[in-house]
Amino acid sequence: KPGPVFAATCREAAGMTRPELIQTLKRANVTQQQISALLSGRIPPLQLTPRIAQEAIRQARSVRGDDFAKEVAARFRSAREELRALQ
């Protein structure tokens, strides 16, 4: 099970200081709650809301085009189906 030592090891392996890692995560739109969990070595809960999916699809389209956006959309659908099956 991951813990604070694991988090510190990953941060060091990435060659970042703690403040650099926090800034990088914030710029990647990672929430403060998720950052806190990651820095304490916990895995944050998976959130697959429609809003998150739409934002990911929009970003995929703007960076890599329609085909990639379709792939991202398909992966979100698949992940939602898997989560439903586990509940």
Coordinates of N, CA, C and O in Angstrom, one line a residue:
K1 N 0.8 -1.2 0.0 CA 0.0 0.0 0.0 C 0.9 1.2 0.0 O 1.8 1.4 0.8
P2 N 0.6 2.2 -0.9 CA 1.5 3.4 -1.0 C 1.4 4.2 0.3 O 0.4 4.2 1.0
G3 N 2.4 4.9 0.6 CA 2.5 5.8 1.8 C 3.3 7.0 1.5 O 3.8 7.2 0.4
P4 N 3.6 7.8 2.5 CA 4.4 9.0 2.4 C 5.8 8.7 1.8 O 6.3 9.5 1.0
V5 N 6.4 7.6 2.2 CA 7.8 7.3 1.7 C 7.7 7.0 0.2 O 8.5 7.5 -0.6
F6 N 6.6 6.3 -0.3 CA 6.4 6.1 -1.7 C 6.3 7.4 -2.5 O 6.8 7.6 -3.5
A7 N 5.4 8.3 -1.9 CA 5.2 9.6 -2.6 C 6.5 10.4 -2.7 O 6.8 11.0 -3.7
A8 N 7.3 10.4 -1.6 CA 8.6 11.1 -1.7 C 9.5 10.5 -2.7 O 10.2 11.2 -3.4
T9 N 9.5 9.2 -2.7 CA 10.4 8.5 -3.7 C 10.0 8.8 -5.1 O 10.9 9.1 -5.9
C10 N 8.7 8.9 -5.4 CA 8.3 9.2 -6.7 C 8.6 10.7 -7.1 O 9.1 10.9 -8.2
R11 N 8.5 11.5 -6.1 CA 8.8 13.0 -6.3 C 10.3 13.1 -6.6 O 10.7 13.8 -7.6
E12 N 11.1 12.4 -5.8 CA 12.6 12.5 -6.0 C 12.9 11.9 -7.4 O 13.8 12.4 -8.1
A13 N 12.3 10.8 -7.8 CA 12.6 10.2 -9.1 C 12.3 11.1 -10.2 O 12.9 11.1 -11.3
A14 N 11.3 11.9 -10.0 CA 10.9 12.9 -11.1 C 11.8 14.1 -11.1 O 11.8 15.0 -11.9
G15 N 12.7 14.2 -10.1 CA 13.6 15.3 -10.0 C 13.0 16.6 -9.6 O 13.5 17.7 -9.9
M16 N 11.9 16.6 -8.8 CA 11.2 17.8 -8.4 C 11.3 18.0 -6.9 O 11.3 17.0 -6.1
T17 N 11.3 19.2 -6.5 CA 11.1 19.5 -5.1 C 9.6 19.4 -4.8 O 8.7 19.4 -5.7
R18 N 9.2 19.4 -3.5 CA 7.8 19.3 -3.2 C 7.0 20.5 -3.8 O 6.0 20.3 -4.4
P19 N 7.5 21.8 -3.6 CA 6.8 22.9 -4.2 C 6.7 22.8 -5.8 O 5.7 23.2 -6.3
E20 N 7.7 22.3 -6.4 CA 7.7 22.1 -7.9 C 6.6 21.1 -8.3 O 5.9 21.3 -9.2
L21 N 6.5 20.0 -7.5 CA 5.5 19.0 -7.8 C 4.1 19.6 -7.6 O 3.2 19.4 -8.4
I22 N 3.9 20.3 -6.5 CA 2.6 20.9 -6.3 C 2.2 21.8 -7.4 O 1.1 21.8 -7.9
Q23 N 3.1 22.7 -7.8 CA 2.8 23.6 -8.9 C 2.5 22.9 -10.2 O 1.6 23.2 -10.9
T24 N 3.3 21.8 -10.5 CA 3.0 21.0 -11.7 C 1.6 20.4 -11.7 O 0.9 20.4 -12.7
L25 N 1.3 19.9 -10.5 CA 0.0 19.2 -10.4 C -1.2 20.2 -10.6 O -2.2 20.0 -11.2
K26 N -1.0 21.4 -9.9 CA -2.0 22.5 -10.1 C -2.2 22.9 -11.5 O -3.3 23.1 -12.0
R27 N -1.1 23.0 -12.2 CA -1.1 23.4 -13.7 C -1.8 22.4 -14.5 O -2.3 22.7 -15.6
A28 N -1.8 21.1 -14.0 CA -2.5 20.0 -14.7 C -3.9 19.9 -14.3 O -4.5 18.9 -14.6
N29 N -4.4 20.9 -13.6 CA -5.8 20.9 -13.1 C -6.1 19.7 -12.1 O -7.2 19.3 -12.0
V30 N -5.1 19.3 -11.3 CA -5.3 18.4 -10.3 C -5.9 19.1 -9.1 O -5.4 20.2 -8.7
T31 N -6.9 18.6 -8.5 CA -7.6 19.3 -7.4 C -6.7 19.3 -6.1 O -5.8 18.4 -6.0
Q32 N -6.9 20.3 -5.2 CA -6.1 20.3 -4.0 C -6.3 19.1 -3.2 O -5.4 18.5 -2.6
Q33 N -7.5 18.5 -3.2 CA -7.8 17.3 -2.4 C -7.0 16.1 -3.0 O -6.4 15.3 -2.3
Q34 N -6.9 16.1 -4.3 CA -6.1 15.0 -5.0 C -4.6 15.2 -4.7 O -3.9 14.2 -4.4
I35 N -4.2 16.4 -4.7 CA -2.7 16.7 -4.5 C -2.4 16.3 -3.0 O -1.4 15.6 -2.8
S36 N -3.3 16.7 -2.1 CA -3.0 16.3 -0.7 C -2.9 14.8 -0.5 O -2.1 14.3 0.2
A37 N -3.9 14.1 -1.2 CA -3.9 12.6 -1.1 C -2.6 12.0 -1.7 O -1.9 11.2 -1.1
L38 N -2.2 12.5 -2.9 CA -1.0 12.0 -3.5 C 0.3 12.3 -2.7 O 1.1 11.4 -2.5
L39 N 0.4 13.5 -2.1 CA 1.6 13.8 -1.3 C 1.6 13.0 0.0 O 2.7 12.9 0.6
S40 N 0.5 12.6 0.5 CA 0.5 11.8 1.7 C 0.6 10.3 1.4 O 0.5 9.4 2.3
G41 N 0.7 10.0 0.1 CA 0.9 8.6 -0.3 C -0.4 7.8 -0.5 O -0.4 6.6 -0.6
R42 N -1.6 8.5 -0.5 CA -2.9 7.9 -0.7 C -3.2 8.0 -2.2 O -2.9 9.0 -2.8
I43 N -4.0 7.1 -2.7 CA -4.5 7.2 -4.0 C -5.9 7.9 -4.0 O -6.8 7.4 -3.3
P44 N -6.0 9.0 -4.6 CA -7.3 9.7 -4.6 C -8.4 8.9 -5.3 O -8.1 8.1 -6.2
P45 N -9.7 9.1 -4.8 CA -10.8 8.4 -5.5 C -10.9 8.8 -7.0 O -10.6 9.9 -7.3
L46 N -11.2 7.8 -7.7 CA -11.4 8.0 -9.2 C -12.7 8.8 -9.4 O -13.8 8.4 -8.9
Q47 N -12.7 9.8 -10.2 CA -13.9 10.6 -10.5 C -14.0 10.7 -12.0 O -13.2 11.2 -12.7
L48 N -15.2 10.1 -12.5 CA -15.4 10.1 -13.9 C -16.8 10.8 -14.2 O -17.7 10.3 -14.7
T49 N -16.8 12.1 -13.8 CA -18.1 12.8 -14.0 C -18.2 13.2 -15.4 O -17.2 13.3 -16.1
P50 N -19.4 13.5 -15.9 CA -19.5 14.0 -17.3 C -18.7 15.2 -17.6 O -18.1 15.4 -18.6
R51 N -18.6 16.1 -16.6 CA -17.9 17.3 -16.8 C -16.4 17.1 -17.0 O -15.7 17.6 -17.9
I52 N -15.8 16.1 -16.2 CA -14.4 15.8 -16.4 C -14.2 15.1 -17.7 O -13.2 15.4 -18.4
A53 N -15.1 14.2 -18.1 CA -15.0 13.6 -19.4 C -15.0 14.6 -20.6 O -14.2 14.6 -21.5
Q54 N -16.0 15.5 -20.5 CA -16.1 16.5 -21.6 C -14.8 17.4 -21.6 O -14.4 17.7 -22.7
E55 N -14.3 17.8 -20.5 CA -13.1 18.6 -20.5 C -11.9 17.8 -21.1 O -11.1 18.3 -21.9
A56 N -11.8 16.5 -20.7 CA -10.7 15.7 -21.3 C -10.8 15.6 -22.8 O -9.9 15.6 -23.5
I57 N -12.1 15.4 -23.3 CA -12.3 15.2 -24.7 C -12.0 16.6 -25.4 O -11.4 16.6 -26.5
R58 N -12.4 17.7 -24.8 CA -12.1 19.0 -25.4 C -10.6 19.2 -25.5 O -10.1 19.6 -26.6
Q59 N -9.9 18.9 -24.4 CA -8.4 19.0 -24.5 C -7.8 18.1 -25.5 O -6.9 18.5 -26.2
A60 N -8.3 16.9 -25.6 CA -7.7 15.9 -26.5 C -7.9 16.5 -28.0 O -7.0 16.4 -28.8
R61 N -9.1 17.0 -28.2 CA -9.4 17.5 -29.6 C -8.5 18.7 -29.9 O -8.0 18.8 -31.0
S62 N -8.3 19.6 -28.9 CA -7.5 20.8 -29.2 C -6.0 20.4 -29.4 O -5.3 21.1 -30.2
V63 N -5.5 19.4 -28.7 CA -4.1 19.0 -28.8 C -3.8 18.1 -29.9 O -2.8 18.3 -30.6
R64 N -4.7 17.1 -30.1 CA -4.3 16.0 -31.1 C -5.4 15.7 -32.1 O -5.3 14.8 -32.9
G65 N -6.5 16.5 -32.1 CA -7.5 16.3 -33.2 C -8.7 15.4 -32.8 O -8.8 14.8 -31.8
D66 N -9.6 15.3 -33.8 CA -10.8 14.6 -33.6 C -10.7 13.1 -33.3 O -11.4 12.5 -32.5
D67 N -9.8 12.4 -34.0 CA -9.6 11.0 -33.8 C -9.2 10.7 -32.4 O -9.7 9.8 -31.8
F68 N -8.2 11.5 -31.9 CA -7.8 11.3 -30.5 C -8.9 11.6 -29.5 O -9.1 10.9 -28.5
A69 N -9.7 12.6 -29.8 CA -10.8 13.0 -28.9 C -11.8 11.8 -28.9 O -12.4 11.5 -27.8
K70 N -12.1 11.2 -30.0 CA -13.0 10.0 -30.1 C -12.4 8.9 -29.2 O -13.2 8.2 -28.6
E71 N -11.1 8.7 -29.3 CA -10.5 7.6 -28.5 C -10.7 7.9 -27.0 O -11.0 7.0 -26.2
V72 N -10.4 9.1 -26.6 CA -10.6 9.5 -25.2 C -12.0 9.3 -24.8 O -12.3 8.8 -23.7
A73 N -13.0 9.7 -25.6 CA -14.4 9.5 -25.3 C -14.7 8.0 -25.1 O -15.4 7.6 -24.2
A74 N -14.2 7.2 -26.0 CA -14.4 5.8 -25.9 C -13.8 5.2 -24.6 O -14.4 4.3 -23.9
R75 N -12.7 5.7 -24.2 CA -12.0 5.2 -23.0 C -12.8 5.6 -21.7 O -13.0 4.8 -20.8
F76 N -13.4 6.8 -21.7 CA -14.2 7.2 -20.6 C -15.5 6.4 -20.5 O -15.9 5.9 -19.5
R77 N -16.1 6.1 -21.7 CA -17.3 5.2 -21.7 C -17.0 3.8 -21.1 O -17.7 3.3 -20.3
S78 N -15.8 3.3 -21.6 CA -15.4 2.0 -21.1 C -15.2 2.0 -19.6 O -15.6 1.1 -18.9
A79 N -14.5 3.0 -19.1 CA -14.2 3.1 -17.7 C -15.5 3.2 -16.9 O -15.6 2.6 -15.8
R80 N -16.4 4.0 -17.4 CA -17.7 4.1 -16.6 C -18.4 2.8 -16.6 O -19.0 2.4 -15.5
E81 N -18.4 2.1 -17.7 CA -19.1 0.8 -17.7 C -18.4 -0.2 -16.7 O -19.1 -1.0 -16.0
E82 N -17.1 -0.2 -16.7 CA -16.3 -1.0 -15.7 C -16.7 -0.7 -14.3 O -16.9 -1.6 -13.4
L83 N -16.8 0.6 -14.0 CA -17.1 1.0 -12.6 C -18.5 0.6 -12.3 O -18.8 0.2 -11.1
R84 N -19.5 0.7 -13.2 CA -20.8 0.3 -12.9 C -20.9 -1.2 -12.7 O -21.6 -1.7 -11.8
A85 N -20.1 -2.0 -13.4 CA -20.1 -3.4 -13.2 C -19.5 -3.8 -11.8 O -19.9 -4.8 -11.3
L86 N -18.7 -3.0 -11.3 CA -18.1 -3.3 -9.9 C -19.0 -2.9 -8.8 O -18.8 -3.3 -7.7
Q87 N -20.0 -2.1 -9.1 CA -20.9 -1.6 -8.0 C -22.0 -2.5 -7.7 O -22.4 -3.4 -8.3

